Coordinates of C-alpha atoms and ligand atoms in Angstrom, one line a residue:
X1005 CA -0.2 0.1 0.2
X1006 CA 1.5 3.5 -1.0
X1007 CA 0.6 7.1 0.6
X1008 CA -1.1 7.5 -2.9
X1009 CA -3.6 4.7 -2.3
X1010 CA -6.7 6.9 -1.9
X1011 CA -8.8 4.0 -0.4
X1012 CA -6.3 2.9 2.3
X1013 CA -8.5 4.1 5.1
X1014 CA -11.3 1.7 3.6
X1015 CA -9.0 -1.3 3.8
X1016 CA -6.5 -0.2 6.7
X1017 CA -6.6 -0.4 10.5
X1018 CA -6.3 2.8 12.5
X1019 CA -4.7 3.2 15.6
X1020 CA -5.4 5.8 18.2
X1021 CA -2.8 7.2 20.5
X1022 CA -3.3 9.3 23.7
X1023 CA 0.1 11.1 23.1
X1024 CA 0.6 11.8 27.0
X1025 CA 0.6 8.0 28.0
X1026 CA 2.5 6.6 24.9
X1027 CA 6.3 7.2 25.7
X1028 CA 8.0 9.8 27.5
X1029 CA 11.3 10.7 26.3
X1030 CA 12.2 14.0 28.0
X1031 CA 12.0 12.4 31.0
X1032 CA 8.7 14.6 32.5
X1033 CA 6.4 11.7 33.0
X1034 CA 3.9 12.8 30.2
X1035 CA 4.2 11.1 26.9
X1036 CA 5.5 13.4 23.8
X1037 CA 5.4 13.0 20.0
X1038 CA 9.1 12.2 19.8
X1039 CA 8.0 8.9 22.0
X1040 CA 5.5 8.6 19.3
X1041 CA 8.3 8.5 16.5
X1042 CA 10.3 6.0 18.8
X1043 CA 7.3 3.6 18.7
X1044 CA 6.9 3.6 14.8
X1045 CA 8.9 0.3 14.7
X1046 CA 6.0 -1.1 16.8
X1047 CA 3.4 0.3 14.9
X1048 CA 4.9 -1.0 11.5
X1049 CA 5.6 -4.6 13.1
X1050 CA 1.9 -4.7 14.1
X1051 CA 0.7 -3.8 10.5
X1052 CA -1.2 -0.5 11.4
X1053 CA -2.1 2.2 8.2
X1054 CA -2.7 5.2 10.1
X1055 CA -2.5 6.7 13.8
X1056 CA -5.0 8.9 14.9
X1057 CA -3.2 11.3 17.6
X1058 CA -5.4 12.9 20.6
X1059 CA -5.1 16.5 20.6
X1060 CA -1.8 17.9 20.0
X1061 CA -2.4 21.6 19.9
X1062 CA -1.6 24.2 22.9
X1063 CA -3.9 23.8 25.8
X1064 CA -4.4 25.1 29.1
X1065 CA -5.2 21.2 29.8
X1066 CA -8.4 21.5 31.6
X1067 CA -9.8 18.9 29.4
X1068 CA -6.5 17.7 28.2
X1069 CA -6.2 19.1 25.1
X1070 CA -9.7 19.5 24.2
X1071 CA -9.8 22.9 25.3
X1072 CA -7.5 24.3 22.6
X1073 CA -5.8 27.3 23.1
X1074 CA -3.7 27.7 19.3
X1075 CA -5.3 25.8 16.4
X1076 CA -1.8 26.1 14.2
X1077 CA 0.8 24.9 16.8
X1078 CA 2.1 22.0 19.1
X1079 CA 1.5 22.0 22.9
X1080 CA 5.4 22.4 24.0
X1081 CA 5.0 19.9 26.6
X1082 CA 4.5 17.2 23.4
X1083 CA 6.9 18.6 21.1
X1084 CA 6.9 21.1 18.5
X1085 CA 5.9 21.7 14.6
X1086 CA 9.3 20.3 13.5
X1087 CA 8.8 17.1 15.3
X1088 CA 5.3 16.8 14.3
X1089 CA 6.6 17.3 10.6
X1090 CA 9.6 14.4 11.0
X1091 CA 6.7 12.2 13.0
X1092 CA 4.6 12.6 10.0
X1093 CA 7.7 11.6 7.4
X1094 CA 8.9 9.0 9.6
X1095 CA 5.3 7.5 9.5
X1096 CA 5.0 7.7 5.9
X1097 CA 8.3 6.1 5.4
X1098 CA 6.7 3.0 7.1
X1099 CA 3.5 3.3 5.2
X1100 CA 1.4 4.9 8.4
X1101 CA -0.5 8.2 7.8
X1102 CA -1.1 10.7 10.8
X1103 CA -4.4 11.8 11.3
X1104 CA -5.0 14.5 13.9
X1105 CA -8.0 15.6 16.5
X1106 CA -9.7 18.8 15.3
X1107 CA -11.8 20.5 18.1
X1108 CA -14.1 23.1 16.3
X1109 CA -17.0 22.9 18.6
X1110 CA -15.4 25.0 21.3
X1111 CA -12.0 26.8 22.4
X1112 CA -10.3 27.1 25.5
X1113 CA -11.3 30.1 27.5
X1114 CA -7.7 30.9 27.3
X1115 CA -7.6 31.5 23.4
X1116 CA -7.0 35.0 22.5
X1117 CA -10.5 34.7 20.3
X1118 CA -12.4 34.2 23.5
X1119 CA -10.2 36.9 25.6
X1120 CA -11.1 39.1 22.9
X1121 CA -14.6 38.3 22.7
X1122 CA -15.5 38.4 26.6
X1123 CA -13.8 41.9 26.9
X1124 CA -16.6 43.9 25.2
X1125 CA -19.6 43.9 23.6
X1126 CA -17.8 45.4 20.7
X1127 CA -14.8 43.1 20.5
X1128 CA -13.8 42.0 17.2
X1129 CA -14.3 38.3 18.0
X1130 CA -17.5 39.0 20.4
X1131 CA -19.5 37.2 17.4
X1132 CA -17.5 34.1 17.4
X1133 CA -19.0 32.7 20.5
X1134 CA -22.7 32.5 21.5
X1135 CA -23.8 35.3 23.7
X1136 CA -27.0 36.3 24.9
X1137 CA -28.8 38.4 27.8
X1138 CA -30.0 36.3 31.0
X1139 CA -33.8 36.1 31.1
X1140 CA -35.2 38.9 33.0
X1141 CA -35.4 36.9 36.3
X1142 CA -31.3 36.7 35.9
X1143 CA -31.7 32.9 35.0
X1144 CA -29.7 31.2 31.9
X1145 CA -30.8 32.3 28.4
X1146 CA -32.5 29.0 27.6
X1147 CA -32.4 25.2 29.2
X1148 CA -29.9 23.8 27.9
X1149 CA -27.4 21.9 30.1
X1150 CA -23.7 21.2 29.7
X1151 CA -22.5 17.7 28.8
X1152 CA -20.3 17.7 32.0
X1153 CA -23.3 18.8 34.1
X1154 CA -25.0 22.1 35.2
X1155 CA -26.4 24.7 32.6
X1156 CA -24.4 25.5 29.5
X1157 CA -24.6 29.1 30.5
X1158 CA -21.9 31.3 32.0
X1159 CA -22.8 34.8 33.0
X1160 CA -20.0 37.3 32.0
X1161 CA -20.0 40.1 34.4
X1162 CA -18.0 42.4 33.0
X1163 CA -20.7 42.5 29.9
X1164 CA -23.8 41.4 31.7
X1165 CA -24.3 38.5 28.8
X1166 CA -23.7 34.6 29.2
X1167 CA -22.1 32.5 27.1
X1168 CA -22.6 29.0 25.8
X1169 CA -20.4 26.1 26.9
X1170 CA -22.0 22.6 26.0
X1171 CA -18.9 21.4 28.0
X1172 CA -16.7 22.8 30.7
X1173 CA -17.2 26.8 31.2
X1174 CA -13.6 27.2 30.3
X1175 CA -14.9 25.6 26.9
X1176 CA -17.0 28.3 25.1
X1177 CA -18.9 27.2 22.2
X1178 CA -17.9 29.0 18.9
X1179 CA -20.9 30.2 16.8
X1180 CA -20.9 28.2 13.7
X1181 CA -23.3 30.6 11.9
X1182 CA -20.6 33.2 11.9
X1183 CA -19.1 33.2 8.3
X1184 CA -15.6 34.4 9.8
X1185 CA -15.6 31.0 12.0
X1186 CA -16.0 29.1 8.9
X1187 CA -13.5 30.7 7.2
X1188 CA -10.7 30.5 10.0
X1189 CA -11.6 26.6 10.1
X1190 CA -11.1 26.3 6.4
X1191 CA -8.0 27.7 6.9
X1192 CA -7.0 25.8 9.9
X1193 CA -7.8 22.4 8.2
X1194 CA -6.1 23.4 5.0
X1195 CA -3.0 24.7 7.2
X1196 CA -2.8 20.9 8.6
X1197 CA -3.5 19.3 5.4
X1198 CA -0.5 21.3 3.8
X1199 CA 1.8 19.8 6.3
X1200 CA 0.7 16.3 5.2
X1201 CA -1.4 15.2 7.7
X1202 CA -3.8 12.7 6.5
X1203 CA -7.0 13.8 7.9
X1204 CA -9.0 14.6 11.0
X1205 CA -10.9 13.1 13.7
X1206 CA -13.4 15.7 14.5
X1207 CA -14.5 16.1 17.9
X1208 CA -18.2 16.6 18.7
X1209 CA -19.0 16.4 15.0
X1210 CA -22.9 16.3 15.8
X1211 CA -22.5 19.4 17.8
X1212 CA -21.0 22.5 16.1
X1213 CA -24.8 24.3 15.0
X1214 CA -26.9 25.3 17.7
X1215 CA -30.9 26.4 16.9
X1216 CA -30.5 30.0 15.7
X1217 CA -33.0 30.8 17.9
X1218 CA -31.8 28.9 20.9
X1219 CA -34.8 27.4 21.9
X1220 CA -35.4 25.2 25.1
X1221 CA -34.8 21.7 24.7
X1222 CA -37.9 19.6 25.1
X1223 CA -38.3 17.7 28.6
X1224 CA -37.5 14.0 28.7
X1225 CA -40.2 11.5 28.7
X1226 CA -40.5 8.3 30.2
X1227 CA -40.4 6.7 27.0
X1228 CA -37.1 8.2 26.0
X1229 CA -34.1 6.1 26.2
X1230 CA -32.0 6.0 29.6
X1231 CA -29.2 8.6 28.4
X1232 CA -32.0 11.3 27.4
X1233 CA -34.0 10.5 30.8
X1234 CA -30.6 10.7 32.8
X1235 CA -29.8 14.3 31.1
X1236 CA -33.7 15.1 31.8
X1237 CA -34.2 16.9 28.4
X1238 CA -33.9 16.0 24.5
X1239 CA -30.9 17.7 23.3
X1240 CA -32.2 18.5 20.0
X1241 CA -31.6 22.4 19.7
X1242 CA -28.0 22.7 21.3
X1243 CA -26.9 19.3 19.4
X1244 CA -27.6 17.5 16.1
X1245 CA -29.1 20.2 13.9
X1246 CA -29.2 19.3 10.3
X1247 CA -27.4 22.4 9.2
X1248 CA -24.0 21.1 10.5
X1249 CA -23.9 18.8 7.3
X1250 CA -23.5 22.0 5.2
X1251 CA -19.7 22.3 6.9
X1252 CA -18.7 18.9 6.2
X1253 CA -19.5 19.2 2.6
X1254 CA -17.5 21.9 2.8
X1255 CA -15.0 20.4 4.4
X1256 CA -15.2 17.3 1.9
X1257 CA -14.8 19.5 -0.9
X1258 CA -11.3 20.8 0.9
X1259 CA -10.2 17.2 1.9
X1260 CA -11.1 15.9 -1.6
X1261 CA -9.0 18.6 -3.5
X1262 CA -5.6 17.3 -1.6
X1263 CA -3.6 14.8 -3.1
X1264 CA -4.0 12.1 -2.2
X1265 CA -7.3 13.1 -0.7
X1266 CA -7.5 13.6 3.0
X1267 CA -10.0 11.9 5.3
X1268 CA -12.9 13.2 7.8
X1269 CA -13.5 10.9 10.6
X1270 CA -16.5 12.0 13.0
X1271 CA -16.8 11.7 16.7
X1272 CA -20.9 11.1 16.2
X1273 CA -22.1 10.7 19.9
X1274 CA -25.4 9.4 18.5
X1275 CA -27.7 6.7 19.5
X1276 CA -29.9 6.5 16.2
X1277 CA -28.0 4.9 13.8
X1278 CA -30.1 6.6 10.7
X1279 CA -28.7 9.9 12.0
X1280 CA -25.2 8.5 12.1
X1281 CA -25.6 7.6 8.5
X1282 CA -26.6 11.0 7.5
X1283 CA -23.0 11.9 8.6
X1284 CA -21.6 10.1 5.6
X1285 CA -23.5 12.5 3.2
X1286 CA -26.5 11.8 0.8
X1287 CA -23.9 11.0 -2.1
X1288 CA -21.0 10.2 0.1
X1289 CA -20.1 14.0 0.2
X1290 CA -19.4 14.2 3.9
X1291 CA -17.4 12.4 6.5
X1292 CA -15.5 9.2 5.3
X1293 CA -15.9 7.5 8.7
X1294 CA -18.4 7.9 11.6
X1295 CA -17.6 6.3 15.3
X1296 CA -20.6 3.8 16.3
X1297 CA -21.5 4.5 19.8
X1298 CA -24.5 2.3 20.3
X1299 CA -21.8 -0.5 19.6
X1300 CA -19.3 0.9 21.6
X1301 CA -21.8 1.0 24.7
X1302 CA -23.5 -2.2 24.2
X1303 CA -22.8 -5.0 26.1
X1304 CA -20.4 -7.7 24.6
X1305 CA -23.7 -9.9 24.1
X1306 CA -24.1 -11.9 20.6
X1307 CA -27.8 -10.9 20.0
X1308 CA -27.2 -7.3 21.1
X1309 CA -24.2 -6.8 18.9
X1310 CA -25.6 -8.7 15.9
X1311 CA -28.5 -6.4 16.1
X1312 CA -26.5 -3.4 16.2
X1313 CA -24.5 -4.4 13.7
X1314 CA -27.5 -5.3 11.1
X1315 CA -29.2 -2.2 12.2
X1316 CA -25.7 -0.1 10.8
X1317 CA -25.6 -2.2 7.9
X1318 CA -29.3 -1.4 6.8
X1319 CA -28.8 2.1 7.6
X1320 CA -25.7 2.8 5.8
X1321 CA -25.6 3.7 2.1
X1322 CA -23.6 1.1 0.3
X1323 CA -20.8 3.7 -0.3
X1324 CA -20.7 4.4 3.7
X1325 CA -17.9 2.6 5.4
X1326 CA -18.7 1.3 9.2
X1327 CA -16.3 2.1 11.7
X1328 CA -15.8 -0.1 14.9
X1329 CA -13.9 0.6 18.4
X1330 CA -14.2 -1.2 21.5
X1331 CA -12.0 1.6 23.4
X1332 CA -11.2 5.0 23.6
X1333 CA -10.1 7.7 25.7
X1334 CA -13.5 8.3 27.0
X1335 CA -15.3 5.2 27.0
X1336 CA -12.1 3.6 28.6
X1337 CA -10.8 -0.2 27.4
X1338 CA -12.9 -2.7 26.3
X1339 CA -10.7 -5.6 27.9
X1340 CA -12.1 -4.0 31.1
X1341 CA -15.4 -2.8 30.0
X1342 CA -16.9 -5.5 28.0
X1343 CA -14.4 -8.4 29.0
X1344 CA -14.1 -8.1 33.0
X1345 CA -10.1 -8.2 32.4
X1346 CA -10.8 -11.9 31.2
X1347 CA -8.0 -12.4 28.5
X1348 CA -9.9 -14.8 26.7
X1349 CA -13.1 -12.7 26.3
X1350 CA -10.7 -9.9 25.4
X1351 CA -9.2 -12.0 22.7
X1352 CA -12.9 -13.0 21.1
X1353 CA -13.8 -9.1 21.2
X1354 CA -10.3 -8.4 19.1
X1355 CA -11.0 -11.2 16.8
X1356 CA -14.6 -9.3 16.2
X1357 CA -13.6 -6.1 15.8
X1358 CA -10.6 -6.8 13.4
X1359 CA -13.2 -9.1 10.9
X1360 CA -16.4 -6.9 10.7
X1361 CA -17.2 -5.2 7.6
X1362 CA -15.8 -1.6 8.1
X1363 CA -12.6 0.0 9.3
X1364 CA -11.4 -0.9 13.0
X1365 CA -10.0 1.8 15.3
X1366 CA -7.6 0.2 18.2
X1367 CA -6.8 2.1 21.1
X1368 CA -3.1 1.9 22.4
X1369 CA -3.1 -1.0 24.6
X1370 CA -5.7 -3.0 22.9
X1371 CA -3.3 -5.1 20.8
X1372 CA -1.9 -6.3 24.3
X1373 CA -5.3 -6.4 26.0
X1374 CA -4.2 -3.5 28.6
X1375 CA -6.5 -3.1 31.1
X1376 CA -7.8 0.1 33.3
X1377 CA -5.6 1.1 35.8
X1378 CA -7.7 2.4 39.1
X1379 CA -7.4 6.0 39.5
X1380 CA -8.1 7.9 42.9
X1381 CA -7.5 10.7 45.4
X1382 CA -4.5 13.0 44.3
X1383 CA -4.0 10.9 41.1
X1384 CA -6.9 11.9 39.5
X1385 CA -6.3 14.1 36.6
X1386 CA -9.7 14.2 34.5
X1387 CA -11.3 17.4 36.0
X1388 CA -14.4 16.8 33.7
X1389 CA -14.9 13.5 34.6
X1390 CA -15.1 14.5 38.4
X1391 CA -18.6 16.4 37.4
X1392 CA -19.3 14.2 34.3
X1393 CA -22.3 12.0 33.6
X1394 CA -20.1 8.9 34.8
X1395 CA -18.6 10.8 37.8
X1396 CA -15.8 8.3 37.8
X1397 CA -13.4 9.9 35.3
X1398 CA -11.7 8.9 32.5
X1399 CA -8.4 8.4 33.7
X1400 CA -8.1 4.5 34.0
X1401 CA -8.5 4.4 30.6
X1402 CA -6.0 6.8 29.6
X1403 CA -2.9 5.3 31.8
X1404 CA 0.8 5.1 30.4
X1405 CA 1.2 2.2 28.0
X1406 CA 3.2 -0.9 29.0
X1407 CA 6.0 -1.5 26.8
X1408 CA 8.0 -3.9 29.2
X1409 CA 7.8 -5.2 32.8
X1410 CA 10.3 -2.9 34.2
X1411 CA 9.7 -0.1 36.4
X1412 CA 8.4 2.8 34.3
X1413 CA 7.1 0.2 31.9
X1414 CA 9.5 1.5 29.2
X1415 CA 6.7 4.6 29.2
X1416 CA 9.2 6.8 31.2
X1417 CA 12.8 6.1 32.6
X1418 CA 11.6 6.3 36.2
X1419 CA 12.8 10.0 37.1
X1420 CA 10.0 11.9 37.0
X1421 CA 6.5 10.9 38.5
X1422 CA 4.2 9.7 35.6
X1423 CA 1.2 12.3 34.8
X1424 CA -1.1 9.2 35.7
X1425 CA -0.3 6.0 37.6
X1426 CA 1.6 3.4 35.7
X1427 CA -0.2 0.4 37.0
X1428 CA 1.5 -3.3 37.2
X1429 CA 2.7 -4.3 33.6
X1430 CA 4.0 -8.0 34.8
X1431 CA 0.9 -9.6 33.2
X1432 CA 0.4 -7.3 30.2
X1433 CA 3.1 -5.9 28.0
X1434 CA 4.6 -5.5 24.7
X1435 CA 8.3 -7.1 25.1
X1436 CA 6.7 -10.3 26.5
X1437 CA 4.1 -10.8 24.4
X1438 CA 6.4 -10.5 21.5
X1439 CA 8.3 -13.3 22.6
X1440 CA 5.1 -15.5 22.7
X1441 CA 3.4 -16.2 19.2
X1442 CA 0.4 -17.5 21.1
X1443 CA -0.2 -13.9 22.9
X1444 CA -2.8 -11.4 22.3
X1445 CA -0.1 -9.3 20.6
X1446 CA 0.5 -11.7 17.7
X1447 CA -3.1 -12.5 17.3
X1448 CA -3.6 -8.8 16.8
X1449 CA -0.7 -8.6 14.1
X1450 CA -1.9 -12.1 12.6
X1451 CA -5.6 -11.0 12.0
X1452 CA -4.4 -7.6 10.5
X1453 CA -2.3 -9.4 8.0
X1454 CA -4.9 -11.9 7.5
X1455 CA -7.2 -8.7 6.8
X1456 CA -5.0 -7.4 4.4
X1457 CA -4.5 -10.6 2.2
X1458 CA -7.9 -11.3 2.3
X1459 CA -10.5 -9.3 0.2
X1460 CA -13.3 -11.2 1.9
X1461 CA -12.2 -9.5 5.3
X1462 CA -11.1 -5.9 3.6
X1463 CA -14.4 -5.4 1.4
X1464 CA -16.9 -8.1 1.4
X1465 CA -20.6 -7.9 2.3
X1466 CA -21.4 -8.6 5.8
X1467 CA -24.3 -11.5 6.3
X1468 CA -25.7 -12.5 9.8
X1469 CA -25.7 -16.7 9.8
X1470 CA -28.0 -18.6 11.8
X1471 CA -26.2 -19.1 15.4
X1472 CA -27.0 -21.0 18.6
X1473 CA -27.8 -18.4 21.4
X1474 CA -25.0 -16.7 23.0
X1475 CA -22.6 -17.2 19.6
X1476 CA -22.8 -14.8 17.0
X1477 CA -21.7 -16.1 13.4
X1478 CA -21.3 -13.9 10.3
X1479 CA -20.2 -14.6 6.6
X1480 CA -17.9 -12.0 4.9
X1481 CA -18.0 -12.1 1.1
X1482 CA -18.0 -15.3 -0.4
X1483 CA -15.7 -17.5 1.8
X1484 CA -15.2 -16.0 4.7
X1485 CA -16.8 -16.8 8.4
X1486 CA -16.6 -15.5 11.3
X1487 CA -18.1 -16.9 14.7
X1488 CA -17.6 -15.9 18.2
X1489 CA -18.8 -17.6 21.7
X1490 CA -19.8 -15.1 24.0
X1491 CA -21.0 -17.0 26.4
X1492 CA -19.3 -19.3 29.2
X1493 CA -20.6 -22.5 27.9
X1494 CA -19.0 -24.8 25.2
X1495 CA -21.1 -24.9 22.2
X1496 CA -21.0 -26.7 18.8
X1497 CA -21.9 -23.9 16.0
X1498 CA -23.1 -25.1 12.5
X1499 CA -20.8 -23.7 9.8
X1500 CA -20.0 -24.5 6.1
X1501 CA -16.9 -26.9 5.9
X1502 CA -13.7 -25.5 5.7
X1503 CA -10.5 -24.4 7.9
X1504 CA -9.8 -22.4 10.6
X1505 CA -7.6 -19.4 9.3
X1506 CA -6.9 -17.7 12.9
X1507 CA -8.6 -19.0 16.3
X1508 CA -8.4 -16.9 19.6
X1509 CA -6.7 -20.5 20.7
X1510 CA -4.0 -20.2 18.0
X1511 CA -3.4 -24.1 18.5
X1512 CA -6.5 -24.7 16.5
X1513 CA -5.0 -22.2 13.4
X1514 CA -5.2 -24.8 10.3
X1515 CA -7.8 -27.3 12.1
X1516 CA -10.3 -28.9 9.5
X1517 CA -13.9 -28.1 10.3
X1518 CA -16.8 -30.5 8.9
X1519 CA -20.2 -29.5 9.5
X1520 CA -19.8 -27.9 13.2
X1521 CA -17.1 -26.0 14.9
X1522 CA -16.8 -26.8 18.5
X1523 CA -16.2 -23.4 20.4
X1524 CA -15.2 -23.2 24.0
X1525 CA -16.3 -20.2 26.4
X1526 CA -15.1 -17.1 25.0
X1527 CA -13.8 -18.4 21.8
X1528 CA -13.5 -17.4 18.3
X1529 CA -12.5 -18.2 15.1
X1530 CA -12.1 -17.1 11.4
X1531 CA -12.7 -19.6 8.9
X1532 CA -12.0 -20.2 5.2
X1533 CA -15.0 -22.0 3.7
X1534 CA -16.2 -23.2 0.5
X1535 CA -17.7 -20.2 -1.6
X1536 CA -21.3 -19.4 -1.0
Ligands
LIG896 C1 -15.0 14.8 22.8 C2 -13.8 14.3 23.4 C3 -13.7 14.5 25.0 C4 -13.7 15.5 25.7 C5 -15.2 16.2 25.0 C6 -15.0 17.8 24.8 O1 -16.2 13.8 23.4 O2 -13.6 12.8 23.1 O3 -12.3 13.8 25.5 O4 -14.0 15.8 26.9 O5 -15.0 15.9 23.7 O6 -14.1 18.2 24.2

C-alpha cells in the first residue's frame, strides 16, 4: 500500500494514540511526539495503516487538549511543529498516515479569540461565540444543560451577558453561524493538510451548529432512552442540528482537493444509527467514517451486537463504511469494560473488531489486551470526569502504555512521576508478548495481516448466519466465516465446511471443520469456507 492509495482508510486499520500516555522521551513523566516516533517500528510491525493522535495543539489542559488555545501549533509539553513534521515523514516511510484531532465546537477560554470576545460587546471576536442576555429573572438564557453537568451558560459579569458552553465553562462554544468562524476553520484544516496530515478526527461532530433561535430543549419523557432521561431533556436544539451537514460538505470538498485526498472521521456521539448514517452525506459527500457509539456502549452480548451491526448495515448507504472501536479515551478499555479483564473474552472481542465489515480503530494497548488502571485521590487528572455523567473520571483508560515489565514500563525512565499511575505491567506488556507467538499481540498482528491478504475481510459484504444462543456467526464476502462464542458454555456451532484461518486458541489454526465448529467459552475463529 502506498501513500497515494486513496482507499487506504477503507482497507486499513487505524490506531488511536493518547500521546501523553504513549512514551515519554524527555523524562517529564508525560508522553510526547518523539515518543510516538520512537515506537513507529512497533506500529509498523503490528501492521496498522494510520494513527490518530489525541489533541496535540497548545491547551491549558482543563480537558486535556480538548480546550484548544492555538489551532496552528504544537503543545510545548508534547513537542513542536518540527517534531510533528518529522513524525509525519517517518510514519510515511513506514506506510503509516497521521490523523489529528480537530476540536471545532469550542475553544479554551484562554484562546485569544475568547479573551478578546469576552472583553466587550463590541470586541472583534465577540460574534465568534454565542452570547445572550440572561432572562429577566436572571436565570440562564435557555434550559440547555452542559454535557459535563449543570447549565450550559456562564454569566460574564463584565458585559452582563452569558456565553454558551456545551462542555466546561472553560470551553466556550464557537458560533458556527458566523461566516468568519467557518473561514478560519477552513484555513486551519488546510494548514494541517498542507503539512501532510492525512485527515482529522472531528471532536463533537454532531454539535457544531446550534438552533439559531436558541429554543429550549423539550423535557425527557418516560419513553425516552436512558441517556436522555438522565439528562432530563432531548438535545435537539443544542446538538444534532441538520445544518451541520453543510460544514462537512464544505470540508469534504477541501479534503478531496488534496492529493492524496484527506479523510474526515466524525465523533458522532449519536444513538440513532439512521442519524449517524446522515453524516456520510446523501451521496458520500461528507465524512468518510463515523464512530458507532451504540456498538461501543453495547454489552458484549451476541444478540445485542448482532442487532446493532445489522441495524448499522441497513442504515448505511452502500458507499458508507462503518467504523468499529471497543476502547477510546472517553469510554475506557474494552478488555475491562466488555471483558471484565478476562483475557479469553478480550481475544474474542479483538477478533470481532478486526473482522466486521468496516474500519477498526484500535486504542493504544488494545493490541496487548491492556486493562484499565484504577486512579483515585491525588492521582486523578480528569477534572471534567469528576463532574460528568459517569462521575468516575476517564483516567483509568488513559494510563501509560505498558511496553515492558521494568519499573517505568518502558513508558518513562522512572525519573519523574508519570502524569497518571502506571499500574502493574508484569502480566500484560508488549515486550513479553512479542516473545510469545500465542499472545494477544501476535493474535492482533496476525489478524491484521489476514485482513490485508483476504479481500473478503477487507471489502466483502456482511451477512449474519444462524447461530445458537450466545454465539454470533457471520459471513464476509463469499468464503470467509467468523464465529464468536460470547458465552460461558461450550457450544457446537454449525458452519460450512472449511479451515480455521485464525482462532483465538492459536493451537487450532489450520484445523479442518466439517459441519460444526466446537467453541469453548469466549472462543472465536475466522474460517475459510467453501464459496457461497
Ligand atoms: C469529546 C472528547 C472528550 C472531550 C469532549 C469535549 O467527546 O472525546 O474527551 O472531553 O469532546 O471536548
